[in-house]
Coordinates of C-alpha atoms in Angstrom, one line a residue:
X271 CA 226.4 254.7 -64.3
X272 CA 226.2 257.4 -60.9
X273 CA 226.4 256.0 -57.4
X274 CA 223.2 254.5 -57.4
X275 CA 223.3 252.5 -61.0
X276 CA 221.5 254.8 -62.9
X277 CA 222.7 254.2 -66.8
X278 CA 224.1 257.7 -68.1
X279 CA 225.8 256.5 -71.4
X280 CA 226.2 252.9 -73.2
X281 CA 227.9 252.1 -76.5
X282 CA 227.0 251.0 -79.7
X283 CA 227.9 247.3 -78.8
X284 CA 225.9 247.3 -75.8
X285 CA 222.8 248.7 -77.6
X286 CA 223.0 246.4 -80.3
X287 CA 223.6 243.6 -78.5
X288 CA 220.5 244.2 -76.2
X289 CA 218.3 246.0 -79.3
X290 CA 218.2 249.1 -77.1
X291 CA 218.5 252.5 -78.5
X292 CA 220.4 254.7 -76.1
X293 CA 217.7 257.1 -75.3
X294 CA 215.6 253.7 -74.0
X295 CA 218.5 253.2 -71.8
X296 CA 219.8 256.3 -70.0
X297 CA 218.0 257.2 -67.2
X298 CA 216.7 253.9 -66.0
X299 CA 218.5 251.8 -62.9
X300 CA 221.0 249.1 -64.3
X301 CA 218.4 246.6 -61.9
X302 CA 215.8 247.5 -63.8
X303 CA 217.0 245.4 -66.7
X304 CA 219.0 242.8 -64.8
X305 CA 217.6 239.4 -63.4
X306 CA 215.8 239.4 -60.3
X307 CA 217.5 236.5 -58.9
X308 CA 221.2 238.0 -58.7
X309 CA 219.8 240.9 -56.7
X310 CA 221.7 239.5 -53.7
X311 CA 224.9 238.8 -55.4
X312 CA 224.3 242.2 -56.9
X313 CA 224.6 244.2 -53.6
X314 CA 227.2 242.2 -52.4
X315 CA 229.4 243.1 -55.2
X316 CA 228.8 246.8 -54.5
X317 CA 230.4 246.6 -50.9
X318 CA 233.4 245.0 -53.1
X319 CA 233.3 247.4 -55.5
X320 CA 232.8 250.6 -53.1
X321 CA 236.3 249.1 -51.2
X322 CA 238.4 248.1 -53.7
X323 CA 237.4 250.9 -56.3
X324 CA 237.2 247.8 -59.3
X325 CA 235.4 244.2 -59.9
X326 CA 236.8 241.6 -62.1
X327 CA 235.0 239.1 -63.1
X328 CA 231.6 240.0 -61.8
X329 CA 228.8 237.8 -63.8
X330 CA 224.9 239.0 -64.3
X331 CA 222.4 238.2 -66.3
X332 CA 221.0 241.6 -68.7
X333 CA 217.5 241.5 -70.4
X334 CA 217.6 242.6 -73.7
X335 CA 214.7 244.1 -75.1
X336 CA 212.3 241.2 -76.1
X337 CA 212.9 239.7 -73.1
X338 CA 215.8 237.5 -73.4
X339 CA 218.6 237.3 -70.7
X340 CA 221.9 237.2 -71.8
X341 CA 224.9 236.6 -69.5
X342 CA 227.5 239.0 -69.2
X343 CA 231.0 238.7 -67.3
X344 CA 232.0 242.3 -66.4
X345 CA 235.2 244.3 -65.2
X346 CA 233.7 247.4 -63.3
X347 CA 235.9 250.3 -62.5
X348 CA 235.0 253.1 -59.5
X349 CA 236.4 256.3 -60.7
X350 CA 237.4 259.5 -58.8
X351 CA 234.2 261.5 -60.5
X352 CA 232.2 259.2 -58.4
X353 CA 231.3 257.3 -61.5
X354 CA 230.8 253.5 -62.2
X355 CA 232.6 252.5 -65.7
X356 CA 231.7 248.7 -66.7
X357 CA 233.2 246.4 -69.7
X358 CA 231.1 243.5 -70.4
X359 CA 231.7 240.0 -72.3
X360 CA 228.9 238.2 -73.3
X361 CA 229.4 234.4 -72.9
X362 CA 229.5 232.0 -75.7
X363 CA 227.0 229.8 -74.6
X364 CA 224.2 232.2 -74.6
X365 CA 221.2 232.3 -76.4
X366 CA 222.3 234.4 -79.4
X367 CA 224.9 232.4 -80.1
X368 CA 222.8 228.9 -80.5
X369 CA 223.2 226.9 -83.4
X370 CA 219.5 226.7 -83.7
X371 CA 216.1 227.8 -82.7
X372 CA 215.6 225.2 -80.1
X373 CA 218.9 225.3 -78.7
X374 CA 218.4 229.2 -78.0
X375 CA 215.1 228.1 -76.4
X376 CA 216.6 225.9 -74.1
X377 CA 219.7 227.9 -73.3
X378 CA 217.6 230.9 -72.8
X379 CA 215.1 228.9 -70.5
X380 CA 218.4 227.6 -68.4
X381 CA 220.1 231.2 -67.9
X382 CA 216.6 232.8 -66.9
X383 CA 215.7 230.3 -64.6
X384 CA 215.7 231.5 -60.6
X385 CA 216.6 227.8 -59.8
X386 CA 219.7 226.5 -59.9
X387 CA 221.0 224.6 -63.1
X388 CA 224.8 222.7 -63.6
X389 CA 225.3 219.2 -65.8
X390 CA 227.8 216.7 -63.7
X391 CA 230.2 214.1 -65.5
X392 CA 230.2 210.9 -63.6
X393 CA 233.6 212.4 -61.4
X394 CA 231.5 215.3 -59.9
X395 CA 232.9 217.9 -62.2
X396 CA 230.4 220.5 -63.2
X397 CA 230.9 221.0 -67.2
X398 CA 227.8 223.6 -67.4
X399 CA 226.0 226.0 -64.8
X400 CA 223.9 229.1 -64.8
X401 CA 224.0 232.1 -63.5
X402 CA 221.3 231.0 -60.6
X403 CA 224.0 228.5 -59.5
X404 CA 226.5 230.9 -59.2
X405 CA 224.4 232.7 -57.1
X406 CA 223.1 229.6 -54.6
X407 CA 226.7 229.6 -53.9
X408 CA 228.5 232.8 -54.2
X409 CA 231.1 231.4 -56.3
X410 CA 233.0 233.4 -59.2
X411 CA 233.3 231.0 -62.9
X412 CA 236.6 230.0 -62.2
X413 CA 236.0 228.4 -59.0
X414 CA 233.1 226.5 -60.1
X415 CA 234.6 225.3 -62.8
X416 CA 237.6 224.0 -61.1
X417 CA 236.2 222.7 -57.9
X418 CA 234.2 219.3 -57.5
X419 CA 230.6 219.5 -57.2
X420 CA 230.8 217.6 -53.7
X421 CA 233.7 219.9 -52.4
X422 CA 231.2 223.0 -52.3
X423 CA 231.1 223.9 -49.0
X424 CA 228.2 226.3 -49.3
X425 CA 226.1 223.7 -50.4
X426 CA 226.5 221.9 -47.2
X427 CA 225.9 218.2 -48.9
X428 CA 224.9 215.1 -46.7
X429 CA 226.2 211.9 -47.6
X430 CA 222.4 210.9 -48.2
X431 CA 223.1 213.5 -51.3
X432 CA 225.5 211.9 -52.7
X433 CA 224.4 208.6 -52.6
X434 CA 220.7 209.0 -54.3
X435 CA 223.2 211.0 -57.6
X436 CA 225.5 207.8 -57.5
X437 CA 222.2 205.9 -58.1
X438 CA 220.7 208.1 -60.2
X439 CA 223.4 207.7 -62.7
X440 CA 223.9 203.9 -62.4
X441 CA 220.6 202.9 -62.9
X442 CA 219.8 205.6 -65.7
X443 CA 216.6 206.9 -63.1
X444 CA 215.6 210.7 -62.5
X445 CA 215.6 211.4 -58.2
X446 CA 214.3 213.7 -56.2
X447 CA 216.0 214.7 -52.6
X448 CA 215.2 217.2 -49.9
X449 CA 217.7 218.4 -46.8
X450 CA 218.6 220.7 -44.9
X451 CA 221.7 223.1 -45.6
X452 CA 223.1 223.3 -42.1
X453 CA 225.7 226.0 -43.4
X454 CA 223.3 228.4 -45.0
X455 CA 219.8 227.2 -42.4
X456 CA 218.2 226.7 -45.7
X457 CA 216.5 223.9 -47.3
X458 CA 216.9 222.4 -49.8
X459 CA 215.2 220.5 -53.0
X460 CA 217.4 218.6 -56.1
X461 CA 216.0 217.0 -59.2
X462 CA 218.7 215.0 -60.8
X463 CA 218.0 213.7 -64.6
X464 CA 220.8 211.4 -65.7
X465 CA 221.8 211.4 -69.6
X466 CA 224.7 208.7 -70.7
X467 CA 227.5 209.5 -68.3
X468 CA 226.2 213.0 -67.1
X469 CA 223.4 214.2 -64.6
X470 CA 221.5 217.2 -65.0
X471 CA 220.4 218.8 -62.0
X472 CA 218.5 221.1 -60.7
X473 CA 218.5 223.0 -57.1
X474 CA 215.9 225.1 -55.7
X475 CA 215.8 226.7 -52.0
X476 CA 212.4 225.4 -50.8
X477 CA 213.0 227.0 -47.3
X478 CA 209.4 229.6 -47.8
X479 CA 207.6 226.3 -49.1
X480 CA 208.5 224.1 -46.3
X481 CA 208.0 226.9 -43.8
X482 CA 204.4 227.2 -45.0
X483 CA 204.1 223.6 -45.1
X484 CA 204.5 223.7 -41.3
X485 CA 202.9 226.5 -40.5
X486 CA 199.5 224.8 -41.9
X487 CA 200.0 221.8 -40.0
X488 CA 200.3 223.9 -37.1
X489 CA 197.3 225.9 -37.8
X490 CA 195.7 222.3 -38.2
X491 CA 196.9 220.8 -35.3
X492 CA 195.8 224.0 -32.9
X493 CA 192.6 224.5 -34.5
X494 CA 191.6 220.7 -33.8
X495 CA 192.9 221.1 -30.2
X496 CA 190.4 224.4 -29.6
X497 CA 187.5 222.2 -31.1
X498 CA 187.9 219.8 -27.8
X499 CA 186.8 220.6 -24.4
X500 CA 189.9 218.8 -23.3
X501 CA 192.8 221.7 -23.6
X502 CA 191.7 225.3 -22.4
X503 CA 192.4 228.1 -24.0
X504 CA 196.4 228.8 -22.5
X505 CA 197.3 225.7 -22.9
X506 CA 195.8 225.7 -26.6
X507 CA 198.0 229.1 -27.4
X508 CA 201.2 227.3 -25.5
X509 CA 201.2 224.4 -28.4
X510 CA 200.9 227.3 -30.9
X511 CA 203.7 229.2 -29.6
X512 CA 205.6 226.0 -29.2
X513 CA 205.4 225.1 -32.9
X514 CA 205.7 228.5 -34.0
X515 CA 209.7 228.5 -32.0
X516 CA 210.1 225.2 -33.6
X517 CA 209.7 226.3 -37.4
X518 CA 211.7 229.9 -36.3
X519 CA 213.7 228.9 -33.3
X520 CA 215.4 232.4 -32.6
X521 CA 211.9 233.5 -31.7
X522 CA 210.4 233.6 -27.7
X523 CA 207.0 234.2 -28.0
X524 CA 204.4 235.4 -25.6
X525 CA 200.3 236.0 -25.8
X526 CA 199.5 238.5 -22.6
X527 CA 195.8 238.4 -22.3
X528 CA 193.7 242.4 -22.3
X529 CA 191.6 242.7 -19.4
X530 CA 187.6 243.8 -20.0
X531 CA 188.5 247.7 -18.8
X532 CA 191.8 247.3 -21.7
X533 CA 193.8 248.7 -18.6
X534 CA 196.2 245.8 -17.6
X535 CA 197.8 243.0 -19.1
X536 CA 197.6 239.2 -18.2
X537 CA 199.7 236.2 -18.9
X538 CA 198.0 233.9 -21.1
X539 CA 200.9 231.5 -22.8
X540 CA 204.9 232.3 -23.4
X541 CA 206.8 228.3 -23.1
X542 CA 210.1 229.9 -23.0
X543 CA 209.9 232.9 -21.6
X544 CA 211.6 232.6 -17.8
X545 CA 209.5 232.5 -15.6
X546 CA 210.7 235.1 -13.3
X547 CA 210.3 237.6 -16.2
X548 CA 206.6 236.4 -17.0
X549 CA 205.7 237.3 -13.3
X550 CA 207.3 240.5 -13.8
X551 CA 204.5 241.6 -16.6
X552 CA 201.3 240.1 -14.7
X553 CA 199.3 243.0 -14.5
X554 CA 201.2 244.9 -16.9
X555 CA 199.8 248.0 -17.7
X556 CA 197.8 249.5 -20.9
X557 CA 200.0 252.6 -22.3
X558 CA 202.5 254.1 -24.5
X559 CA 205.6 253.8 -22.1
X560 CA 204.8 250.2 -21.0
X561 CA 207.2 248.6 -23.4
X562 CA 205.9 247.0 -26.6
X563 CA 202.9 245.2 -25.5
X564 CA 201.8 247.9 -23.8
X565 CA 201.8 250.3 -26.5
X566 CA 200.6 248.0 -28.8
X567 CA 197.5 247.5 -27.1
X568 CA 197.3 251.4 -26.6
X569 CA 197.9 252.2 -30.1
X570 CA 195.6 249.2 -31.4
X571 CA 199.0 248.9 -33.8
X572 CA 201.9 247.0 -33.9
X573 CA 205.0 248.0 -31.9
X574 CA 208.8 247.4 -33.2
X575 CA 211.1 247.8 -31.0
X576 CA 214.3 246.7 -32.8
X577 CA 216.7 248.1 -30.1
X578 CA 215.2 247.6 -26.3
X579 CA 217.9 249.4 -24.9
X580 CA 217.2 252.4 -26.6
X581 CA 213.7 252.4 -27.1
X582 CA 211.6 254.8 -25.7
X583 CA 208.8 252.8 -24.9
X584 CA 211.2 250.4 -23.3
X585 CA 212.5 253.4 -20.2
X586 CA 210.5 252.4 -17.8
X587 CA 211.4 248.2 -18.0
X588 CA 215.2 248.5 -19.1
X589 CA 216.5 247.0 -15.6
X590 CA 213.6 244.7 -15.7
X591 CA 214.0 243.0 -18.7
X592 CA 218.1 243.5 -19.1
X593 CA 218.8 239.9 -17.2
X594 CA 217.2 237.8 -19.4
X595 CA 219.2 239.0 -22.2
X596 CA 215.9 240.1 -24.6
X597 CA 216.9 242.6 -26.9
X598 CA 214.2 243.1 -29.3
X599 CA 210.8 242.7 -29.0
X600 CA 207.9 243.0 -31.7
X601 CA 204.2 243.5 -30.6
X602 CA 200.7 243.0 -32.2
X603 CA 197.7 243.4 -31.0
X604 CA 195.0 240.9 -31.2
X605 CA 191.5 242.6 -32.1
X606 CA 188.1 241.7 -32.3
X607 CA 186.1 240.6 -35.0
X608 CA 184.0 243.6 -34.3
X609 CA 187.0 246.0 -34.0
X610 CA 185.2 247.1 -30.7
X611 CA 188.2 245.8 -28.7
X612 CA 191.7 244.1 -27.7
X613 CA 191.6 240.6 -26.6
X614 CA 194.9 239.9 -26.4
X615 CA 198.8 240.9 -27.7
X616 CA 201.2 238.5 -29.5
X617 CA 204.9 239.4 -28.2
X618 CA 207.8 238.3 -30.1
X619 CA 211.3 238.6 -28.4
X620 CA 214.8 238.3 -29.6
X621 CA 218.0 237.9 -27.8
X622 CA 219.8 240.2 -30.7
X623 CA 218.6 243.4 -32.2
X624 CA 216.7 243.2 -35.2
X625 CA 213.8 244.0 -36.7
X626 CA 211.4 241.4 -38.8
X627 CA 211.7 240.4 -42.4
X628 CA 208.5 240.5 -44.6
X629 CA 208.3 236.2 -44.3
X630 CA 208.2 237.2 -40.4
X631 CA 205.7 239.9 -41.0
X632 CA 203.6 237.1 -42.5
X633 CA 204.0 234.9 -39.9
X634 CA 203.2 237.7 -37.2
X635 CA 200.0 238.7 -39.4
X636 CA 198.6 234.6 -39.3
X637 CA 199.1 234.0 -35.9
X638 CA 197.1 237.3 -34.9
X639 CA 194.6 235.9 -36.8
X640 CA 194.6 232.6 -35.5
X641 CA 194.9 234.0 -32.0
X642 CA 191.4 235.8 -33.1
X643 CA 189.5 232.7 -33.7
X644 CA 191.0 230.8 -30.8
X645 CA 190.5 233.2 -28.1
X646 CA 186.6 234.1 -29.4
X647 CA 185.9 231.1 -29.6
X648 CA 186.7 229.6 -26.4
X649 CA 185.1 233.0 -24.7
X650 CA 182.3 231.8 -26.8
X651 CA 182.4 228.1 -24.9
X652 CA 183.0 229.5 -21.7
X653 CA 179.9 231.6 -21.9
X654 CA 177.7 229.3 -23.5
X655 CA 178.9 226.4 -20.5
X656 CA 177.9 229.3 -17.7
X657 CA 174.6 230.0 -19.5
X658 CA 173.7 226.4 -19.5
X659 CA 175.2 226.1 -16.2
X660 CA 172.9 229.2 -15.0
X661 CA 170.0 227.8 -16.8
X662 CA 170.2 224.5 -14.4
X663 CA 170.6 226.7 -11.6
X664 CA 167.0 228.3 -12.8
X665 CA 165.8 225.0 -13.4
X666 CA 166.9 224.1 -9.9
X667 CA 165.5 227.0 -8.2
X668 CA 162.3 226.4 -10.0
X669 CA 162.0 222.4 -8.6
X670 CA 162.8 223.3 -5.3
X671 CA 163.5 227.1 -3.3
X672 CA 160.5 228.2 -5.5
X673 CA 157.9 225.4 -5.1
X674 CA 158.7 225.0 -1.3
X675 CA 157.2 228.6 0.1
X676 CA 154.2 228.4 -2.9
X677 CA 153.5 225.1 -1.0
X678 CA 154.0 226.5 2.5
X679 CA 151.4 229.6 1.1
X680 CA 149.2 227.0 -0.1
X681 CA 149.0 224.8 3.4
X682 CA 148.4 228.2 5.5
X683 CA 145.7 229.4 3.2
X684 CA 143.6 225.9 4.2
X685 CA 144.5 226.0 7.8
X686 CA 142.9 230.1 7.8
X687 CA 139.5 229.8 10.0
X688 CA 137.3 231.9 7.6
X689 CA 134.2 231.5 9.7
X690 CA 136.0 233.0 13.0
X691 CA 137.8 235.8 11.4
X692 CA 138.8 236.5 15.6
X693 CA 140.4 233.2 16.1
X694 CA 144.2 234.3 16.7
X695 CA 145.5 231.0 14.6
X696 CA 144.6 233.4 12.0
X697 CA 146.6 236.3 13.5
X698 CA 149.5 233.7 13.2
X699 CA 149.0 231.9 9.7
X700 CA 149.2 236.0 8.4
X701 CA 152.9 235.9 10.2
X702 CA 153.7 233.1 8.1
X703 CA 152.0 234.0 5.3
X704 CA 154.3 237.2 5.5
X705 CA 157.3 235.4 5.6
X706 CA 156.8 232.9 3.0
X707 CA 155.6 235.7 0.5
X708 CA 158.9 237.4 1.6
X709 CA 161.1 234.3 0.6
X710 CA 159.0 233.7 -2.5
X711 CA 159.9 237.2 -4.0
X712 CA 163.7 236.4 -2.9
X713 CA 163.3 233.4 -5.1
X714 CA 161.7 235.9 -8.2
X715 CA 163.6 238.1 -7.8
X716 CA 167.1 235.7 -7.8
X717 CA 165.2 234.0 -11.1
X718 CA 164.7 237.3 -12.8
X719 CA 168.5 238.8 -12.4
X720 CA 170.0 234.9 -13.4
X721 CA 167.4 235.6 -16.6
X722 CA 168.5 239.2 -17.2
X723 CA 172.2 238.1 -17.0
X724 CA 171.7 235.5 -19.9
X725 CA 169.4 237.9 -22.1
X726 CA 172.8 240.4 -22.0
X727 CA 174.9 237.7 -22.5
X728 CA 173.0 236.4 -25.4
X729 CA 174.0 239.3 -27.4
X730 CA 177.8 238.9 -27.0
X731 CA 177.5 235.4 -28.6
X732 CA 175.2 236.2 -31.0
X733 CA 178.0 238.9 -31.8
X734 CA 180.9 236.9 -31.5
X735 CA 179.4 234.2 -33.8
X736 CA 179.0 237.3 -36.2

């Protein structure tokens, strides 16, 4: 293979071992053909190989060309032309060597599998494992073969573990456990099948499964919370940032609320963000050197500012935000459901550099949209409470200011002397007459503007509903 694993030249065995001719080979990336889940291990083992110039022992799984994977140990050698020279020994417990056509079902099923697969004897020795295993915890054949099941450190076991296998096996009864792998932040999920004296068991990482698990709970729990009239709309966003830290606790997240001219920024919700900071960024403003919310807001795109320090966006705000010991911080803005405008931007900090994995991205992309629905539709509240709040004040003005200079009109229209047009009462019920029309078109005119108000309000809702 070059530098980068492309296959230039393969031998007879290896072609006929994988029912490849050569031509269907060179030319194609050596990952092409190997098993997805030993990517990892796979780039690992090129750091090794790029420092030590050779790799013994390395294990993989190869596709062959209906499909099947075959495991393979290999010795790899760096050479001075820059090119990779590998050796491979298929093992003996692989599918071609099966002793019949259900056996090389099985066997093939095990050493494809992206979970994790060993069989235990009753003192924690693993007689069996595939290649997955190997992988879940970076261990070479020999190791794994030698070292007890409950001694793997990467595994980071809890007693509660070991308990429900001892169990398991003496009461002949399949079990199913879940924890947390303190040593790797992962979760965990085993399914252990006892046979006679042996278990066979089966790990998966469930750490994506469990994270969306909470994530819809959350999306639950906040959405129920906007439906009340009981939380307002930061304190609503504060329990989603809250939960969101929980399930990713090296996230600090912030929603800074756009205001109608999409010129400055205002705090809506960031529970641990220091306080001192968040006072800092009141009234930050809209633009493409005002850090990452900023520019967010101004581009209408997310921001990524892996590296504060050295950001460019970031100039202006270095010896503001350097204190607090934020080092990264990822923007997104929050847009309408018409597009017409920003309502808000979800701010993500780090206190390392870094930018976000795609299981972030994902997170980043929910929460906008969550943020969306939450923020529209409280507006949507708020302006339907002032309507109905302005339509009492109508109601009220229609009771009372308007009927009282109507009556007043009324009273000084009976008291005018129409048979002595000269008598100067009349002279003086015109005064008031004057006065009261005056008030009275006050009262209109107050009516009409409250009316006009709602009539252009009344389109916003009808659009936010939309």
């Amino acid at each position: 293979m070059d530098m980068n694993g492309v296959i230039l030249h393969t031998n007879s065995s290896f072609q006929n071992l994988f029912n490849y001719a050569e031509a269907e080979l060179a030319g194609i990336n050596i990952a092409d053909i190997c098993h997805p889940a030993d990517k990892e291990r796979r780039e690992e083992s090129i750091g090794s190989l790029m420092a030590n110039k050779k790799l013994v022992g390395y294990q993989s799984r190869v596709k062959a060309k209906d499909g099947c994977y075959y495991s393979v140990t290999w010795s790899i050698i760096l050479n001075g032309d820059n090119l990779i020279y590998s050796t491979g020994n298929p093992r003996m417990d692989m599918p071609a060597q099966a002793s019949s056509a259900s056996d090389e079902i099985v066997q093939h099923t095990i050493q494809s599998l992206n979970e994790g697969f060993i069989v235990l004897d009753e003192n924690w020795q693993i007689k069996a494992f595939n290649p997955a295993f190997q992988a879940l915890t970076n261990l070479n054949a020999d190791a794994i073969a030698s070292i007890g099941f409950d001694n793997i450190e990467s595994l980071g076991l809890i007693p509660e573990v070991t308990s429900e296998f001892q169990r398991s096996l003496k009461a002949k009864k399949s079990t199913q456990v879940q924890y947390l792998n303190t040593r790797s932040n992962s979760w965990l999920r085993i399914n252990v099948y006892p046979y006679h004296n042996q278990l066979a068991v089966f790990i998966r990482d469930i750490t994506e499964i469990k994270i969306q698990e909470w994530v819809l709970g959350l999306e639950k729990k906040v959405l129920e919370l906007n439906a009340t009239t009981q939380y307002s709309l930061a304190q609503t966003t504060s329990e989603l940032l809250k939960g969101i830290e929980e399930i990713f606790p090296d996230m600090i997240c912030s929603v800074l609320e756009v205001d109608d001219a999409q010129e400055e920024l205002r705090n809506l919700a960031a529970p641990r963000l220091p306080k001192a900071y968040c006072d800092q960024l009141e009234g930050l403003k809209v633009g493409p050197n005002h850090g990452s919310c900023g520019n967010a807001v101004y581009h209408r795109e997310q921001v990524i500012a892996s590296d504060i320090e050295h950001d460019p966006a970031w100039a202006m705000y270095a010896d503001m935000v350097k204190p607090f010991g934020l080092k990264a911080c990822w923007s997104t803005p929050v847009i309408s459901s018409k597009g017409n405008k920003v309502l808000a931007v979800f701010g993500i900090y780090y206190t390392t550099k870094r930018e976000p994995t795609n299981d972030e991205l994902h997170m980043i992309n929910r929460t906008v949209n969550i943020l969306r629905v939450l923020i529209e539709s409280k507006r949507y509240e708020e302006n339907i409470l002032e309507q109905n709040n302005r339509l009492h004040s109508i109601a009220n003005i229609s009771s009372h200011e308007l009927r009282r200079p109507v009556a007043t009109i009324l009273g000084l229209v009976n008291l005018f002397d129409r048979d002595d047009m000269l008598n100067p009462l009349n002279h003086e019920i015109i005064t008031h007459l004057d006065t009261s029309a005056l008030e009275l078109d006050v009262v209109i005119h107050n009516i009409v503007e409250k009316t006009v108000y709602m009539k252009a309000n009344t389109v916003t809702e009808e659009e936010l509903k939309d």
